[in-house]
Structures are given as C-alpha cells and as structure tokens.
Short mmCIF file of N, CA and C in Angstrom, two decimals:
data_model
loop_
_atom_site.label_atom_id
_atom_site.label_comp_id
_atom_site.label_asym_id
_atom_site.label_seq_id
_atom_site.Cartn_x
_atom_site.Cartn_y
_atom_site.Cartn_z
N MET A 4 22.55 30.33 -40.60
CA MET A 4 22.32 30.44 -39.29
C MET A 4 22.55 29.02 -38.60
N ASN A 5 23.19 29.09 -37.57
CA ASN A 5 23.57 27.94 -36.85
C ASN A 5 22.88 27.92 -35.24
N ALA A 6 21.76 28.26 -35.40
CA ALA A 6 21.00 28.15 -34.08
C ALA A 6 20.77 26.91 -33.67
N PRO A 7 20.64 26.36 -32.47
CA PRO A 7 20.31 25.14 -32.06
C PRO A 7 18.82 24.80 -32.46
N ARG A 8 18.43 23.55 -32.66
CA ARG A 8 17.19 23.09 -33.17
C ARG A 8 16.30 23.20 -31.94
N LEU A 9 14.98 23.41 -32.00
CA LEU A 9 14.02 23.36 -30.99
C LEU A 9 13.88 22.00 -30.58
N ARG A 10 14.13 21.46 -29.35
CA ARG A 10 13.80 20.10 -28.88
C ARG A 10 12.99 19.92 -27.53
N ALA A 11 12.32 18.99 -27.59
CA ALA A 11 11.55 18.73 -26.30
C ALA A 11 12.15 17.59 -25.40
N ALA A 12 12.00 17.50 -24.32
CA ALA A 12 12.67 16.51 -23.42
C ALA A 12 11.97 15.13 -23.77
N PRO A 13 12.63 14.07 -23.84
CA PRO A 13 12.12 12.80 -24.18
C PRO A 13 11.17 12.23 -22.90
N ILE A 14 10.13 11.66 -23.22
CA ILE A 14 9.18 11.13 -22.27
C ILE A 14 9.29 9.68 -22.16
N THR A 15 8.86 9.03 -21.04
CA THR A 15 9.23 7.65 -20.95
C THR A 15 8.03 6.88 -21.42
N LYS A 16 6.74 7.04 -21.35
CA LYS A 16 5.65 6.18 -22.03
C LYS A 16 5.58 6.45 -23.49
N PRO A 17 5.66 5.44 -24.30
CA PRO A 17 5.59 5.72 -25.78
C PRO A 17 4.25 6.07 -26.21
N ARG A 18 4.12 6.82 -27.24
CA ARG A 18 2.91 7.03 -27.95
C ARG A 18 2.72 6.07 -29.25
N HIS A 19 1.61 5.85 -29.49
CA HIS A 19 1.39 4.73 -30.58
C HIS A 19 0.61 5.49 -31.83
N VAL A 20 1.02 5.28 -33.15
CA VAL A 20 0.40 5.47 -34.29
C VAL A 20 0.11 4.39 -34.92
N VAL A 21 -1.16 4.00 -35.18
CA VAL A 21 -1.46 2.81 -35.77
C VAL A 21 -2.22 2.95 -37.07
N ARG A 22 -1.73 2.54 -38.01
CA ARG A 22 -2.02 2.55 -39.47
C ARG A 22 -2.71 1.10 -39.80
N VAL A 23 -4.01 1.25 -40.03
CA VAL A 23 -4.77 0.00 -40.31
C VAL A 23 -4.77 -0.13 -41.99
N GLU A 24 -4.14 -1.28 -42.50
CA GLU A 24 -4.24 -1.40 -44.02
C GLU A 24 -3.79 -0.14 -44.74
N PRO A 25 -2.75 0.40 -44.48
CA PRO A 25 -2.12 1.57 -45.37
C PRO A 25 -1.85 1.08 -46.91
N GLU A 26 -2.42 2.03 -47.52
CA GLU A 26 -2.28 1.82 -49.10
C GLU A 26 -1.17 2.60 -49.84
N ILE A 27 -0.81 3.62 -49.32
CA ILE A 27 0.13 4.65 -50.02
C ILE A 27 1.33 4.65 -49.37
N PRO A 28 2.44 4.05 -49.97
CA PRO A 28 3.88 3.98 -49.33
C PRO A 28 4.45 5.37 -48.77
N PRO A 29 4.28 6.43 -49.53
CA PRO A 29 4.81 7.73 -49.05
C PRO A 29 4.27 8.21 -47.64
N ASN A 30 2.71 7.93 -47.53
CA ASN A 30 2.02 8.12 -46.25
C ASN A 30 2.58 7.52 -45.18
N THR A 31 2.98 6.14 -45.27
CA THR A 31 3.39 5.14 -44.48
C THR A 31 4.86 5.68 -44.01
N GLY A 32 5.65 5.99 -45.11
CA GLY A 32 7.10 6.76 -44.86
C GLY A 32 6.86 7.94 -44.02
N ASN A 33 5.88 8.81 -44.34
CA ASN A 33 5.93 10.01 -43.57
C ASN A 33 5.36 9.75 -42.09
N SER A 34 4.58 8.85 -41.89
CA SER A 34 4.04 8.46 -40.45
C SER A 34 5.35 7.87 -39.81
N ALA A 35 6.24 7.05 -40.50
CA ALA A 35 7.50 6.68 -39.85
C ALA A 35 8.34 7.87 -39.51
N ARG A 36 8.36 8.82 -40.26
CA ARG A 36 9.25 9.89 -40.03
C ARG A 36 8.59 10.66 -38.63
N LEU A 37 7.45 10.78 -38.74
CA LEU A 37 6.59 11.35 -37.54
C LEU A 37 7.03 10.80 -36.46
N CYS A 38 6.86 9.38 -36.33
CA CYS A 38 7.18 8.53 -35.31
C CYS A 38 8.60 8.59 -34.85
N ALA A 39 9.50 8.75 -35.73
CA ALA A 39 10.82 8.89 -35.29
C ALA A 39 10.98 10.43 -34.58
N ALA A 40 10.51 11.21 -35.07
CA ALA A 40 10.62 12.77 -34.46
C ALA A 40 9.80 12.82 -33.07
N THR A 41 8.85 11.91 -32.89
CA THR A 41 8.01 12.11 -31.52
C THR A 41 8.23 10.73 -30.69
N GLN A 42 9.16 9.96 -30.95
CA GLN A 42 9.47 8.73 -30.26
C GLN A 42 8.29 7.89 -30.12
N SER A 43 7.32 7.95 -31.10
CA SER A 43 6.20 6.97 -31.17
C SER A 43 6.44 5.77 -31.82
N VAL A 44 5.65 4.63 -31.42
CA VAL A 44 5.79 3.48 -31.99
C VAL A 44 4.81 3.40 -33.15
N LEU A 45 5.32 2.79 -34.27
CA LEU A 45 4.37 2.73 -35.55
C LEU A 45 3.78 1.52 -35.72
N HIS A 46 2.56 1.17 -35.60
CA HIS A 46 1.91 -0.19 -35.78
C HIS A 46 1.38 -0.27 -37.20
N LEU A 47 1.69 -1.29 -37.84
CA LEU A 47 1.07 -1.38 -39.01
C LEU A 47 0.23 -2.73 -39.13
N VAL A 48 -0.97 -2.60 -39.36
CA VAL A 48 -2.15 -3.76 -39.06
C VAL A 48 -2.76 -3.98 -40.26
N GLY A 49 -2.68 -5.24 -40.53
CA GLY A 49 -3.62 -5.90 -41.56
C GLY A 49 -2.78 -5.94 -42.78
N ARG A 50 -3.38 -6.25 -43.90
CA ARG A 50 -2.70 -6.21 -45.21
C ARG A 50 -2.14 -4.97 -45.57
N LEU A 51 -0.80 -4.71 -45.99
CA LEU A 51 -0.27 -3.52 -46.52
C LEU A 51 -0.40 -3.58 -48.11
N GLY A 52 -0.91 -2.18 -48.59
CA GLY A 52 -0.80 -2.16 -50.01
C GLY A 52 0.60 -1.96 -50.76
N PHE A 53 1.50 -2.51 -50.04
CA PHE A 53 2.98 -2.31 -50.58
C PHE A 53 3.94 -3.23 -49.64
N ARG A 54 5.12 -3.41 -50.22
CA ARG A 54 6.06 -4.04 -49.34
C ARG A 54 6.93 -2.96 -48.57
N ILE A 55 6.88 -3.32 -47.21
CA ILE A 55 7.54 -2.26 -46.38
C ILE A 55 9.10 -1.79 -46.78
N ALA A 56 9.56 -2.84 -47.43
CA ALA A 56 11.06 -2.56 -47.92
C ALA A 56 10.96 -1.66 -49.27
N ALA A 57 9.85 -1.45 -49.82
CA ALA A 57 9.71 -0.61 -51.10
C ALA A 57 10.45 0.56 -50.84
N HIS A 58 11.16 1.04 -52.17
CA HIS A 58 11.78 2.37 -52.32
C HIS A 58 10.92 3.47 -51.76
N ALA A 59 9.61 3.64 -52.29
CA ALA A 59 8.89 4.64 -51.93
C ALA A 59 8.62 4.86 -50.36
N VAL A 60 8.43 3.73 -49.71
CA VAL A 60 8.22 3.88 -48.24
C VAL A 60 9.60 4.44 -47.65
N ARG A 61 10.65 3.78 -48.03
CA ARG A 61 11.98 4.06 -47.42
C ARG A 61 12.30 5.51 -47.66
N ARG A 62 12.07 6.03 -48.79
CA ARG A 62 12.25 7.30 -49.39
C ARG A 62 11.55 8.26 -48.54
N ALA A 63 10.37 8.16 -48.25
CA ALA A 63 9.56 9.24 -47.56
C ALA A 63 10.09 9.21 -46.10
N GLY A 64 10.61 8.19 -45.43
CA GLY A 64 11.06 8.21 -44.28
C GLY A 64 12.62 8.55 -44.03
N LEU A 65 13.10 8.84 -45.30
CA LEU A 65 14.49 9.21 -45.36
C LEU A 65 15.25 8.45 -44.67
N ASP A 66 16.27 8.84 -43.89
CA ASP A 66 17.22 8.27 -43.18
C ASP A 66 16.86 7.98 -41.59
N TYR A 67 15.47 8.01 -41.31
CA TYR A 67 15.00 7.96 -40.05
C TYR A 67 14.43 6.36 -39.66
N TRP A 68 14.56 5.42 -40.55
CA TRP A 68 13.89 4.16 -40.25
C TRP A 68 14.45 3.55 -39.03
N HIS A 69 15.84 3.64 -38.79
CA HIS A 69 16.51 3.05 -37.76
C HIS A 69 16.11 3.83 -36.38
N LEU A 70 15.41 4.84 -36.39
CA LEU A 70 14.98 5.45 -35.18
C LEU A 70 13.47 5.20 -34.88
N VAL A 71 12.91 4.34 -35.57
CA VAL A 71 11.44 3.90 -35.58
C VAL A 71 11.29 2.59 -35.15
N ARG A 72 10.38 2.31 -34.13
CA ARG A 72 10.04 1.13 -33.83
C ARG A 72 8.89 0.65 -34.56
N VAL A 73 8.99 -0.24 -35.39
CA VAL A 73 7.84 -0.54 -36.28
C VAL A 73 7.20 -2.17 -35.86
N GLU A 74 6.03 -2.24 -35.62
CA GLU A 74 5.44 -3.39 -35.27
C GLU A 74 4.30 -3.75 -36.33
N GLN A 75 4.43 -4.90 -36.80
CA GLN A 75 3.27 -5.32 -37.81
C GLN A 75 2.55 -6.35 -37.07
N HIS A 76 1.09 -6.29 -37.24
CA HIS A 76 0.24 -7.18 -36.72
C HIS A 76 -0.80 -7.72 -37.76
N VAL A 77 -1.25 -8.90 -37.81
CA VAL A 77 -1.79 -9.48 -38.95
C VAL A 77 -3.22 -8.94 -38.85
N ASP A 78 -3.95 -8.65 -37.59
CA ASP A 78 -5.31 -7.89 -37.77
C ASP A 78 -5.30 -6.99 -36.43
N PHE A 79 -6.51 -6.31 -36.34
CA PHE A 79 -6.86 -5.52 -35.21
C PHE A 79 -6.84 -6.13 -34.04
N ASP A 80 -7.19 -7.37 -33.90
CA ASP A 80 -7.20 -7.93 -32.74
C ASP A 80 -6.00 -8.39 -32.11
N GLN A 81 -5.00 -8.78 -32.98
CA GLN A 81 -3.68 -9.05 -32.81
C GLN A 81 -3.06 -7.72 -32.06
N PHE A 82 -3.20 -6.58 -32.94
CA PHE A 82 -2.75 -5.40 -32.21
C PHE A 82 -3.13 -5.15 -30.92
N LEU A 83 -4.61 -5.21 -30.83
CA LEU A 83 -5.19 -4.96 -29.35
C LEU A 83 -4.51 -5.85 -28.29
N HIS A 84 -4.35 -7.08 -28.61
CA HIS A 84 -3.78 -7.95 -27.66
C HIS A 84 -2.18 -7.51 -27.43
N ALA A 85 -1.37 -7.11 -28.36
CA ALA A 85 -0.06 -6.77 -28.17
C ALA A 85 -0.07 -5.37 -27.27
N PHE A 86 -0.96 -4.52 -27.57
CA PHE A 86 -1.09 -3.19 -26.93
C PHE A 86 -1.47 -3.24 -25.55
N ALA A 87 -2.28 -4.32 -25.23
CA ALA A 87 -2.71 -4.55 -23.90
C ALA A 87 -1.76 -5.02 -23.14
N ARG A 88 -0.94 -6.10 -23.66
CA ARG A 88 0.14 -6.88 -23.01
C ARG A 88 1.46 -5.89 -22.73
N GLU A 89 1.43 -4.68 -23.65
CA GLU A 89 2.53 -3.65 -23.35
C GLU A 89 2.09 -2.63 -22.27
N GLY A 90 0.78 -2.75 -21.80
CA GLY A 90 0.16 -1.75 -20.92
C GLY A 90 -0.16 -0.49 -21.62
N GLY A 91 -0.58 -0.62 -22.73
CA GLY A 91 -0.96 0.77 -23.62
C GLY A 91 -2.31 1.24 -22.95
N GLY A 92 -2.39 2.41 -23.34
CA GLY A 92 -3.43 3.27 -22.89
C GLY A 92 -4.68 3.25 -23.52
N ALA A 93 -5.34 4.34 -23.82
CA ALA A 93 -6.68 4.42 -24.55
C ALA A 93 -6.59 4.33 -26.01
N LEU A 94 -7.59 3.84 -26.63
CA LEU A 94 -7.62 4.03 -28.10
C LEU A 94 -8.33 5.15 -28.65
N HIS A 95 -7.87 5.86 -29.72
CA HIS A 95 -8.51 7.02 -30.32
C HIS A 95 -8.61 6.80 -31.84
N LEU A 96 -9.83 6.44 -32.36
CA LEU A 96 -9.71 6.12 -33.66
C LEU A 96 -10.27 7.37 -34.46
N PHE A 97 -9.84 7.65 -35.68
CA PHE A 97 -10.04 8.82 -36.33
C PHE A 97 -10.68 8.50 -37.61
N CYS A 98 -11.81 9.41 -37.81
CA CYS A 98 -12.71 9.34 -39.06
C CYS A 98 -13.33 10.51 -39.45
N PRO A 99 -13.22 10.94 -40.66
CA PRO A 99 -13.87 12.20 -41.18
C PRO A 99 -15.30 12.38 -40.78
N LYS A 100 -16.08 11.18 -40.47
CA LYS A 100 -17.53 11.17 -40.15
C LYS A 100 -17.85 11.38 -38.77
N ALA A 101 -16.77 11.49 -37.78
CA ALA A 101 -16.92 11.44 -36.33
C ALA A 101 -17.65 12.75 -35.92
N ALA A 102 -18.32 12.78 -34.94
CA ALA A 102 -19.14 13.81 -34.36
C ALA A 102 -18.38 14.58 -33.29
N VAL A 103 -17.10 14.01 -32.75
CA VAL A 103 -16.35 14.64 -31.76
C VAL A 103 -15.08 15.01 -32.15
N SER A 104 -14.67 16.26 -32.12
CA SER A 104 -13.20 16.85 -32.53
C SER A 104 -12.15 15.97 -31.69
N TYR A 105 -10.91 15.95 -32.34
CA TYR A 105 -9.84 15.50 -31.74
C TYR A 105 -9.34 16.35 -30.65
N LEU A 106 -9.77 17.55 -30.62
CA LEU A 106 -9.40 18.55 -29.65
C LEU A 106 -10.11 18.30 -28.41
N ASP A 107 -11.11 17.56 -28.32
CA ASP A 107 -11.78 17.05 -27.06
C ASP A 107 -11.45 15.66 -26.78
N ALA A 108 -10.48 14.94 -27.28
CA ALA A 108 -10.08 13.63 -27.10
C ALA A 108 -9.61 13.29 -25.66
N GLY A 109 -8.89 14.24 -25.13
CA GLY A 109 -8.34 14.01 -23.82
C GLY A 109 -7.33 13.04 -23.86
N PHE A 110 -6.22 13.25 -24.50
CA PHE A 110 -5.07 12.40 -24.67
C PHE A 110 -4.33 12.18 -23.54
N ALA A 111 -3.70 10.83 -23.19
CA ALA A 111 -2.81 10.48 -22.16
C ALA A 111 -1.69 9.78 -22.63
N PRO A 112 -0.52 9.86 -21.83
CA PRO A 112 0.73 9.11 -22.22
C PRO A 112 0.26 7.65 -22.49
N GLY A 113 0.95 7.16 -23.55
CA GLY A 113 0.59 5.52 -23.91
C GLY A 113 -0.57 5.43 -24.82
N ASP A 114 -1.31 6.48 -25.04
CA ASP A 114 -2.46 6.11 -25.86
C ASP A 114 -2.14 5.88 -27.23
N ALA A 115 -3.10 5.35 -28.15
CA ALA A 115 -2.89 4.95 -29.58
C ALA A 115 -3.89 5.83 -30.16
N ARG A 116 -3.28 6.35 -31.38
CA ARG A 116 -4.16 6.97 -32.45
C ARG A 116 -4.17 6.20 -33.46
N VAL A 117 -5.39 5.81 -33.94
CA VAL A 117 -5.72 4.82 -35.14
C VAL A 117 -6.22 5.40 -36.25
N LEU A 118 -5.60 5.20 -37.38
CA LEU A 118 -6.04 5.73 -38.74
C LEU A 118 -6.18 4.58 -39.74
N GLY A 119 -7.21 4.66 -40.66
CA GLY A 119 -7.38 3.59 -41.57
C GLY A 119 -6.74 3.84 -42.83
N LYS A 120 -7.47 3.05 -43.92
CA LYS A 120 -6.92 3.18 -45.27
C LYS A 120 -7.16 4.55 -45.84
N GLU A 121 -6.30 4.78 -46.76
CA GLU A 121 -6.50 6.07 -47.48
C GLU A 121 -7.77 6.29 -48.46
N SER A 122 -8.19 5.15 -48.90
CA SER A 122 -9.23 5.17 -49.73
C SER A 122 -10.59 5.13 -48.94
N VAL A 123 -10.65 4.36 -47.91
CA VAL A 123 -12.01 4.15 -47.29
C VAL A 123 -11.99 4.48 -45.81
N GLY A 124 -10.71 4.74 -45.23
CA GLY A 124 -10.77 4.87 -43.80
C GLY A 124 -10.85 3.69 -42.89
N LEU A 125 -11.37 3.73 -41.72
CA LEU A 125 -11.45 2.73 -40.90
C LEU A 125 -12.80 1.85 -41.16
N ASP A 126 -12.77 0.59 -40.95
CA ASP A 126 -13.87 -0.51 -41.33
C ASP A 126 -15.09 0.08 -40.29
N GLU A 127 -16.21 -0.03 -40.95
CA GLU A 127 -17.41 0.40 -40.26
C GLU A 127 -17.67 -0.34 -38.89
N GLY A 128 -17.43 -1.71 -39.00
CA GLY A 128 -17.45 -2.59 -37.91
C GLY A 128 -16.54 -2.14 -36.59
N LEU A 129 -15.22 -1.78 -37.04
CA LEU A 129 -14.37 -1.17 -36.15
C LEU A 129 -14.76 0.09 -35.40
N LEU A 130 -15.32 0.98 -36.29
CA LEU A 130 -15.89 2.26 -35.87
C LEU A 130 -17.16 2.12 -34.87
N ALA A 131 -17.93 1.20 -35.11
CA ALA A 131 -19.15 0.71 -34.29
C ALA A 131 -18.61 0.19 -33.00
N ARG A 132 -17.65 -0.63 -33.02
CA ARG A 132 -17.18 -1.39 -32.00
C ARG A 132 -16.64 -0.34 -30.95
N PHE A 133 -15.76 0.64 -31.44
CA PHE A 133 -15.32 1.56 -30.58
C PHE A 133 -16.00 3.12 -30.83
N ALA A 134 -17.23 3.16 -30.89
CA ALA A 134 -17.93 4.21 -31.30
C ALA A 134 -17.60 5.39 -30.35
N ASP A 135 -17.31 5.07 -28.92
CA ASP A 135 -17.15 6.08 -28.09
C ASP A 135 -15.81 6.69 -28.13
N ARG A 136 -14.81 5.98 -28.78
CA ARG A 136 -13.42 6.47 -28.89
C ARG A 136 -13.03 6.95 -30.27
N THR A 137 -14.27 7.39 -31.06
CA THR A 137 -13.90 7.84 -32.51
C THR A 137 -13.98 9.41 -32.41
N ARG A 138 -12.80 10.00 -33.15
CA ARG A 138 -12.78 11.37 -33.32
C ARG A 138 -12.63 11.76 -34.70
N GLY A 139 -12.78 13.15 -34.89
CA GLY A 139 -12.45 13.55 -36.28
C GLY A 139 -11.68 14.88 -36.14
N ILE A 140 -11.06 15.40 -37.27
CA ILE A 140 -10.42 16.52 -37.51
C ILE A 140 -11.32 17.53 -38.30
N PRO A 141 -11.95 18.46 -37.80
CA PRO A 141 -12.72 19.44 -38.37
C PRO A 141 -12.00 19.97 -39.70
N THR A 142 -12.67 20.15 -40.83
CA THR A 142 -12.15 21.02 -41.90
C THR A 142 -13.06 22.20 -42.13
N LEU A 143 -12.62 23.21 -42.82
CA LEU A 143 -13.45 24.41 -42.96
C LEU A 143 -13.97 24.42 -44.45
N GLY A 144 -13.26 23.81 -45.25
CA GLY A 144 -13.79 23.72 -46.68
C GLY A 144 -14.54 22.40 -47.05
N ALA A 145 -14.77 22.36 -48.40
CA ALA A 145 -15.46 21.21 -48.95
C ALA A 145 -14.71 19.83 -49.04
N VAL A 146 -13.40 19.82 -48.63
CA VAL A 146 -12.63 18.63 -48.81
C VAL A 146 -13.22 17.66 -47.85
N ARG A 147 -13.33 16.42 -48.55
CA ARG A 147 -13.88 15.12 -47.71
C ARG A 147 -13.03 14.84 -46.50
N SER A 148 -11.63 14.80 -46.69
CA SER A 148 -10.89 14.61 -45.55
C SER A 148 -9.41 14.90 -45.86
N LEU A 149 -8.71 14.87 -44.79
CA LEU A 149 -7.10 15.27 -44.84
C LEU A 149 -6.39 13.98 -45.22
N ASN A 150 -5.23 14.28 -45.79
CA ASN A 150 -4.22 13.36 -46.15
C ASN A 150 -3.88 12.61 -44.81
N LEU A 151 -3.79 11.26 -44.91
CA LEU A 151 -3.59 10.42 -43.46
C LEU A 151 -2.13 10.85 -42.81
N ALA A 152 -1.11 11.20 -43.47
CA ALA A 152 0.14 11.37 -42.81
C ALA A 152 -0.12 12.92 -42.18
N ASN A 153 -0.90 13.82 -42.87
CA ASN A 153 -1.12 15.11 -42.18
C ASN A 153 -2.07 14.79 -41.05
N ALA A 154 -2.97 14.02 -41.01
CA ALA A 154 -3.88 13.86 -39.96
C ALA A 154 -3.09 13.16 -38.72
N ALA A 155 -2.35 12.18 -39.11
CA ALA A 155 -1.52 11.59 -37.98
C ALA A 155 -0.71 12.45 -37.29
N SER A 156 -0.09 13.55 -37.98
CA SER A 156 0.79 14.70 -37.53
C SER A 156 0.02 15.56 -36.53
N ILE A 157 -1.15 15.88 -37.01
CA ILE A 157 -2.12 16.71 -36.22
C ILE A 157 -2.34 16.23 -34.85
N VAL A 158 -2.91 14.85 -35.00
CA VAL A 158 -3.36 14.34 -33.63
C VAL A 158 -2.03 13.95 -32.89
N VAL A 159 -1.04 13.65 -33.40
CA VAL A 159 0.20 13.24 -32.52
C VAL A 159 0.74 14.52 -31.72
N TYR A 160 0.71 15.54 -32.51
CA TYR A 160 1.29 16.71 -31.93
C TYR A 160 0.28 17.43 -30.93
N GLU A 161 -1.14 17.31 -31.18
CA GLU A 161 -2.08 17.65 -30.26
C GLU A 161 -1.92 16.75 -29.00
N ALA A 162 -1.75 15.47 -29.07
CA ALA A 162 -1.61 14.63 -27.92
C ALA A 162 -0.46 15.02 -26.98
N LEU A 163 0.96 15.53 -27.80
CA LEU A 163 1.91 15.90 -27.10
C LEU A 163 1.71 17.12 -26.36
N ARG A 164 0.93 18.00 -26.94
CA ARG A 164 0.61 19.39 -26.33
C ARG A 164 -0.17 19.17 -25.04
N GLN A 165 -1.20 18.31 -25.18
CA GLN A 165 -2.07 18.05 -24.10
C GLN A 165 -1.25 17.31 -22.82
N ILE A 166 -0.46 16.59 -23.11
CA ILE A 166 0.33 15.90 -22.05
C ILE A 166 1.54 16.62 -21.40
N GLY A 167 1.85 17.92 -22.26
CA GLY A 167 2.79 18.62 -21.73
C GLY A 167 4.23 18.33 -22.16
N ALA A 168 4.27 17.42 -23.17
CA ALA A 168 5.43 16.88 -23.71
C ALA A 168 6.31 17.84 -24.51
N LEU A 169 5.69 19.01 -24.99
CA LEU A 169 6.33 19.98 -25.70
C LEU A 169 6.83 21.16 -25.08
N ASP A 170 6.58 21.24 -23.73
CA ASP A 170 6.81 22.40 -22.81
C ASP A 170 8.34 22.54 -22.68
N GLY A 171 9.13 21.76 -23.16
CA GLY A 171 10.74 22.00 -23.04
C GLY A 171 11.29 21.30 -21.84
#
C-alpha cells in the first residue's frame, strides 16, 4: 500500500519535553524519536544515567537524532533560566501521585512537559515548588505508573490535540 502518511502542518512555537535525570537509555531514545515526530525540543536535565552517545540511546532514536534539538542543562534552575530566556510557556510536571489529570492541564504552544527519573520520578522538592503545575495520567489497573517514554507520548499528543496542531 503506497498511501501517503498522515501529516499535520508544522507549528512555529516549539513544544518542550523535559527529562530530569533520565536513567534508561532506550526511554530517552524513544523520547528523542517522539520529539523528532512532533518538532519538540528535548531537554535533558541533571545527571544522566548513561552517555548520550551510547549505542542503546541512539538505537532507540533510530535515524532521527539529526531531527531533534537536544539541550542539556546542569540542573533544573539552569533549564528554567534557558526556558525563560527563550520565551517558554508554562511548566507541566508529571507525577503518578498527582491529584489533577493531564486532561485538565490546559496546554498551550510553547509549554514544557517535565518528567522525572524512571526509578523515583521527580524530586519531592521540585513537586512542592510547582505543586499547582503537577499533573498525572490516570491508570485503570494496579500498575504503579506508566513507562516514561509512553507517558511523554501521551501528554505531548494531548497537548498537540488541545492546541489544534493535529487538525491537518
């Protein structure tokens, strides 16, 4: 079948996916591929649990790394400074313990979606600092939380839907 692929029109204000201290290379590679597919900026904050040039990270991102704008930040405050300097929008922090659903987030162009470590999520101090910006993805079963690459995909595509970027 040689049907054309479904494509949405590019939008001018970038979206941001922020991974704080990611630990698992394939999850970061998958996040990079998501960013390539959605023209989002990938921010890697803090100490990484791997080398960004590692084979496992590159393999998960396949041949899309050249399509991704990757920015590394020493810590979250450095990210905030760079994000503000670029005219970034609102922050949306994601945590399995959040009381508010991502569906009620009210995403806008230029916003950043912030996800933490695979093992422990975002730091409690960071969650307290931005308590009014913390959202979660509801699950139906007894699973503690979703895979971070999957969670990033869910919230990025919901943001794109909310701002009308998928309308064609």
